[in-house]
Coordinates of C-alpha atoms and ligand atoms in Angstrom, one line a residue:
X152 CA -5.6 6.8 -21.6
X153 CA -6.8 9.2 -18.9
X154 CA -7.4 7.6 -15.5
X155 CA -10.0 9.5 -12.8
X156 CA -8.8 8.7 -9.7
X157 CA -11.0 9.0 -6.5
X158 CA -9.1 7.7 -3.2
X159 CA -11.4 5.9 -0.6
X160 CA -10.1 5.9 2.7
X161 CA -7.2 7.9 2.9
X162 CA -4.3 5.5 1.0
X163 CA -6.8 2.2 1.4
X164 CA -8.9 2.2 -1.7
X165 CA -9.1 4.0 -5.1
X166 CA -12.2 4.3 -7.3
X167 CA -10.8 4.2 -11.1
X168 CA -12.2 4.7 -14.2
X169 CA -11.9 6.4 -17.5
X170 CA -10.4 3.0 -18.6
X171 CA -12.2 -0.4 -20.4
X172 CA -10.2 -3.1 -19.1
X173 CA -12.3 -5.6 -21.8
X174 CA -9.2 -4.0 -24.5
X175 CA -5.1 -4.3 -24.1
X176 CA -4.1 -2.3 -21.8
X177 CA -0.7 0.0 -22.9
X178 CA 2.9 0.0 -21.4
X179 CA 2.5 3.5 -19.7
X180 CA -1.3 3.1 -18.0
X181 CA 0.1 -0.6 -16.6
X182 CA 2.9 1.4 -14.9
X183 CA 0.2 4.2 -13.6
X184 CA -2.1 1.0 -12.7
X185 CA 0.5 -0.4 -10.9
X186 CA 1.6 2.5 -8.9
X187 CA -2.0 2.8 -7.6
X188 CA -2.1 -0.9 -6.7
X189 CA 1.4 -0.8 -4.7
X190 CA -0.1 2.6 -3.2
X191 CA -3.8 2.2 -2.5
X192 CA -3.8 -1.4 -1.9
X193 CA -7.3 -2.0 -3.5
X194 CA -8.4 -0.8 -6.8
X195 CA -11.6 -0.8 -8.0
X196 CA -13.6 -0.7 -11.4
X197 CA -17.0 -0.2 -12.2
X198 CA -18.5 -0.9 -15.0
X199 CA -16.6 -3.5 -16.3
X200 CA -18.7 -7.2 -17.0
X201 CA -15.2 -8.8 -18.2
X202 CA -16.0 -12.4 -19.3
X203 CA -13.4 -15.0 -17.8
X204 CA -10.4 -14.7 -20.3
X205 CA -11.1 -10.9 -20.3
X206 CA -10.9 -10.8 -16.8
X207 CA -7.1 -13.2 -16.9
X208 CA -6.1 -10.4 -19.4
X209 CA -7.2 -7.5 -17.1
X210 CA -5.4 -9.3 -13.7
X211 CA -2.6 -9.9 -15.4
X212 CA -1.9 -6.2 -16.3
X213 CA -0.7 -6.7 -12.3
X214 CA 1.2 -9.8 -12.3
X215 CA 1.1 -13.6 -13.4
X216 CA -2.1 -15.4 -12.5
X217 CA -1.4 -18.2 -9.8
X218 CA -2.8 -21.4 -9.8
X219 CA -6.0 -22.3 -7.8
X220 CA -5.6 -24.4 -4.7
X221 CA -9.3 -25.8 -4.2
X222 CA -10.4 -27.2 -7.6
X223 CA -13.7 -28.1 -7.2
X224 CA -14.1 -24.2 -7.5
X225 CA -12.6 -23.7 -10.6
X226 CA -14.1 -22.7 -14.5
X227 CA -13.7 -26.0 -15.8
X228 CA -12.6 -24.0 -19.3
X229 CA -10.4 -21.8 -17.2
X230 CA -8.8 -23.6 -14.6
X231 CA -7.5 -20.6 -13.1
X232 CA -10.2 -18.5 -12.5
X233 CA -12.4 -19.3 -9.2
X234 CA -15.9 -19.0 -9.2
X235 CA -17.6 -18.0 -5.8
X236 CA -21.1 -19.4 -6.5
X237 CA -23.9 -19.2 -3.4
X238 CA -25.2 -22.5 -5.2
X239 CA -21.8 -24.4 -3.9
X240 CA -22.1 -23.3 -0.2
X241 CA -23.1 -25.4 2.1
X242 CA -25.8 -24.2 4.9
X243 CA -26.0 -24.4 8.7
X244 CA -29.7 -23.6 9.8
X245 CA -30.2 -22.5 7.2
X246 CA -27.8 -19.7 7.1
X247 CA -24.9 -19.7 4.0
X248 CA -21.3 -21.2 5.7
X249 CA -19.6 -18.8 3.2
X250 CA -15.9 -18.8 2.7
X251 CA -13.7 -16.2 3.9
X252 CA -15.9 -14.9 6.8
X253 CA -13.3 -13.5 9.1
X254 CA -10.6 -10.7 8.7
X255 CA -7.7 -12.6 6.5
X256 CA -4.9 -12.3 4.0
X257 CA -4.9 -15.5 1.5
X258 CA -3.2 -18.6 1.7
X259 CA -0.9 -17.5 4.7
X260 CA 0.8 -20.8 4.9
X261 CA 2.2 -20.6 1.6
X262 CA 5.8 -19.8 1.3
X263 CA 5.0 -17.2 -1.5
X264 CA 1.6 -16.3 -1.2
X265 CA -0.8 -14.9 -3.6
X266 CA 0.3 -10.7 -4.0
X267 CA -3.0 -9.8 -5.3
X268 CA -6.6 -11.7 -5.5
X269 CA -9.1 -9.9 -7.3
X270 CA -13.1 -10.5 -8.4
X271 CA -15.0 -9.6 -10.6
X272 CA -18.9 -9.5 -10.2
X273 CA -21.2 -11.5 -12.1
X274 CA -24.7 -11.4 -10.6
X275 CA -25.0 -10.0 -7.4
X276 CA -27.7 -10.0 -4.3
X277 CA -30.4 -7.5 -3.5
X278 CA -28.7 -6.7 -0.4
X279 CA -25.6 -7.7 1.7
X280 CA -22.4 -9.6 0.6
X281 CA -20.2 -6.6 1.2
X282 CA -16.7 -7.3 1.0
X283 CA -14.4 -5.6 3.5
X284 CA -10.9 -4.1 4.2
X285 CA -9.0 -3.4 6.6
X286 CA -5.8 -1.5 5.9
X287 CA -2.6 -3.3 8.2
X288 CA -0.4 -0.8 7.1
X289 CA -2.0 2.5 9.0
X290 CA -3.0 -0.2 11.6
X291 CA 0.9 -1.1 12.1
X292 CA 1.9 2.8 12.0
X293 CA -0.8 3.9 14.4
X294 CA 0.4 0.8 17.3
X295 CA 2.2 2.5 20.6
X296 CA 6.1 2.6 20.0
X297 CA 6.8 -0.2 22.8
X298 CA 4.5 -2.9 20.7
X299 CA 6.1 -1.5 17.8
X300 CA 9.4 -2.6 19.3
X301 CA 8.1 -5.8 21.2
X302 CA 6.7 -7.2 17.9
X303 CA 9.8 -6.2 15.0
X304 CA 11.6 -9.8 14.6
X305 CA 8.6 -11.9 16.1
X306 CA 7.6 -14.9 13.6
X307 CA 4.4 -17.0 13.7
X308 CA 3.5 -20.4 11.9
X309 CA 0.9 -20.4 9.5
X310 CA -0.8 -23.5 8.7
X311 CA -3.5 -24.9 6.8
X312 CA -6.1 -24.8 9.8
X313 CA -5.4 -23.5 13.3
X314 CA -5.9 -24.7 16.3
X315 CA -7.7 -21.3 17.3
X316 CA -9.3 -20.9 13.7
X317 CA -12.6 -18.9 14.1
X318 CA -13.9 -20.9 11.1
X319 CA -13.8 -24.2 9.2
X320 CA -11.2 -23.8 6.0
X321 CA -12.3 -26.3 3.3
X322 CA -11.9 -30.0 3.5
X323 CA -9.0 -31.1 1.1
X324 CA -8.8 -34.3 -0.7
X325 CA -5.7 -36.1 1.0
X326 CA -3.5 -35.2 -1.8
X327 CA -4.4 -31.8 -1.6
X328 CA -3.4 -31.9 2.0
X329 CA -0.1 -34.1 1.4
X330 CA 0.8 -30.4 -0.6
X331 CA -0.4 -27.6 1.8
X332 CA 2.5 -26.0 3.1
X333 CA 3.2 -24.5 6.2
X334 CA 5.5 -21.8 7.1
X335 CA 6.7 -19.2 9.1
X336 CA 6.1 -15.5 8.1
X337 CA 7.2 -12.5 9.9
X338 CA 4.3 -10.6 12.0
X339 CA 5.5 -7.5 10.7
X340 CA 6.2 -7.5 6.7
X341 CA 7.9 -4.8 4.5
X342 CA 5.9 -4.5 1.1
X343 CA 8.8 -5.2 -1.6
X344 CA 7.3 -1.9 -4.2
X345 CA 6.6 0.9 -1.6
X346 CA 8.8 -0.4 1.6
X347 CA 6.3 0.3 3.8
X348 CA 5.4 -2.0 7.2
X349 CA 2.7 -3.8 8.0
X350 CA 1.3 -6.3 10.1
X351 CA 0.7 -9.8 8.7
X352 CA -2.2 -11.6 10.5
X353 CA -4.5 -14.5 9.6
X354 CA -6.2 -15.7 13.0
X355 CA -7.6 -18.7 10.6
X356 CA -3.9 -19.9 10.0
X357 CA -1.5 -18.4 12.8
X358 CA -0.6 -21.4 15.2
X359 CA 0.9 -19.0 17.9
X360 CA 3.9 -16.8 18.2
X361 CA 7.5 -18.5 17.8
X362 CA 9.4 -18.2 20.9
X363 CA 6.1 -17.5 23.2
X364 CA 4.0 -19.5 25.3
X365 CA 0.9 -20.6 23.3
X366 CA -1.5 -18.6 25.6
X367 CA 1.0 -15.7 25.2
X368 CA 1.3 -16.2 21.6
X369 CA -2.4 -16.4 20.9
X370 CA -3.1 -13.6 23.4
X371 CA -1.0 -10.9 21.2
X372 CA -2.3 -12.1 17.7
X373 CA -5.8 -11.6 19.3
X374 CA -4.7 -8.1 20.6
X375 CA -3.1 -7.7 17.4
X376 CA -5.8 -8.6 15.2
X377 CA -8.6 -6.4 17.5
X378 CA -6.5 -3.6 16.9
X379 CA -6.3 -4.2 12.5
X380 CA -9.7 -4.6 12.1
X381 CA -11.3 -1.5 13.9
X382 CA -13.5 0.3 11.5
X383 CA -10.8 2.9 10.9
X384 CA -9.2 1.1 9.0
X385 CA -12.0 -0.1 7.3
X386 CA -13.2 -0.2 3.3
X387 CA -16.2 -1.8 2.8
X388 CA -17.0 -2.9 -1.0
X389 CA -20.7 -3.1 -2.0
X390 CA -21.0 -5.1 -4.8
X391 CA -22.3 -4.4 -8.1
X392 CA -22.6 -6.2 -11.4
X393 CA -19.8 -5.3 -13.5
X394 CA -17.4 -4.6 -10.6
X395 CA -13.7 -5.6 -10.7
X396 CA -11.7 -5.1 -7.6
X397 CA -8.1 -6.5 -7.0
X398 CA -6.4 -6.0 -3.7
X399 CA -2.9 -6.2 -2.3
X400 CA -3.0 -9.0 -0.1
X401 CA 0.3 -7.8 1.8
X402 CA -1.5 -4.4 2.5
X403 CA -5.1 -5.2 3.8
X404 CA -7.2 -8.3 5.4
X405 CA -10.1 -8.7 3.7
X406 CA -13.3 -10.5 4.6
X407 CA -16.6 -11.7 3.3
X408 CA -20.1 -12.0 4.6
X409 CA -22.9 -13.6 4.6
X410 CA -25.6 -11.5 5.3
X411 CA -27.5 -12.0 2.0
X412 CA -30.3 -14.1 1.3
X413 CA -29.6 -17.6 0.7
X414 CA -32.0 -17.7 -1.9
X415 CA -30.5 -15.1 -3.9
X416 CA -27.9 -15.5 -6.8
X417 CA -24.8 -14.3 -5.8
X418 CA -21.7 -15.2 -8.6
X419 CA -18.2 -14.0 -9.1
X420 CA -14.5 -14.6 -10.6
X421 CA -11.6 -15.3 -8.5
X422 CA -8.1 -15.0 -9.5
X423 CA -5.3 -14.6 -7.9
X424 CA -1.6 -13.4 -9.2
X425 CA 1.8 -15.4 -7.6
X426 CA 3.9 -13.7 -4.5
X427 CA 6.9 -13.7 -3.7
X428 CA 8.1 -15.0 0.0
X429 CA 7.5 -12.4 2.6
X430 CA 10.0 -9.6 3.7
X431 CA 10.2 -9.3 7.3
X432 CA 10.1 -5.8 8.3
X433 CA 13.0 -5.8 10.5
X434 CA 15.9 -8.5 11.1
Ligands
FE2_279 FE1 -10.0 -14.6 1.0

């Protein structure tokens, strides 16, 4: 099979096609699929209206698909495929309270979190809805030498919600919350295919800096985070029907928005593909 490849933003992004991701996929365009994943951090497809069990097929050409954590999102045929539905969001003056609205990596606070979460477009709005990333591995090369140094070991607990969280995660059933986990991760991670650094930042989860003041600890991931998500850095996805994109969740932030109109359909698959725990950068 003969992939075209058009990069994006320097190494964030890669445009790919010449491929039908519908059929099985062989050994040797996996491995060149792969590659592109571990290098561009977010590959995307056009073209390709993959029904749910086509679309577990396609995602798991890049790993093993990973449970769900909220339920009440899920295919009830396919439990793990998400759906991300403007009919289940809830409204504050009338504006959507969409999920994912601020620069993050997903579930943080999981010991292993997700490597990859990808989507795949079903209908999508007029305007708006964009999805963007932010690459946190130029971001982490491009920071002076002395922050470089001053952040190497530093740690941070992730938890389900914190206490500086620009936006409301969603409520969990108290079973639910008797199994969210919360953990420490290293600020800067090494990614376990290409070796390369990167800052790991979630401003939803983070509850401070271990070993700093929380004012001091907030202060840097804040600094920290300002820095990531300049425009730079920036991919923004514009949605079409047919679209598949799966990013590298160790690699880039990503975040949603909700500039659409509320009375437009917007619908897409979610999946997500297991992690393994974290490598910090330095020791
Ligand atoms: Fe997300």
């Amino acid at each position: 099979m003969a992939l075209t490849i058009n990069p994006i933003n320097g190494m964030l992004g890669v445009e790919i096609s010449g491929i039908d991701l519908s059929r099985p996929v062989d050994t040797e365009t996996k491995q060149e699929l792969n590659a592109l994943f571990s290098r561009y951090a977010v590959l995307v497809f056009r073209d390709q209206p993959l029904s749910p069990p086509q679309f577990m097929k396609a995602a798991e050409v890049f790993g093993e698909l990973m449970d769900q954590q909220i339920k009440q999102f899920v295919l009830p045929d396919y439990p793990l495929v998400g759906a991300n539905s403007t009919k289940d969001l809830p409204r504050k003056n009338g504006k959507l309270q969409v999920r994912g609205e601020n620069y993050h990596t997903d579930h943080s606070n999981h010991l292993k979190p997700p490597k990859a979460t990808s989507l795949v477009a079903v209908e999508i709005p007029s305007y708006g809805g964009d999805t963007q990333f932010v690459d946190v591995r130029r971001a982490y090369a491009d920071l002076p030498e002395a922050v470089k140094q001053k952040i190497a070991t530093l740690r941070s607990m992730h938890v389900h919600q914190s206490s500086h969280s620009p936006r409301s995660f969603a409520k969990l059933s108290p079973e639910e919350m008797a199994n969210i986990p919360h953990v420490l991760q290293p600020l800067v991670i090494r990614h376990p295919v290409s070796g390369e650094p990167a800052l790991y930042l979630n401003t939803g989860r983070m509850e401070g800096i271990q070993g700093m003041s929380p004012e001091e600890g907030f202060a840097l991931i804040a600094e920290l985070y300002a820095h990531a998500t300049q425009s730079i850095y920036e991919y923004r996805h514009k949605w079409r029907a047919g679209d598949m994109v799966i990013w590298d969740n160790r690699s880039v932030m990503h975040q949603a928005n909700a500039d659409y109109d509320p009375e437009e359909y917007r619908y897409l698959y979610r999946v997500m593909l297991n992690g393994e725990a974290l490598i910090p950068a330095f020791e």
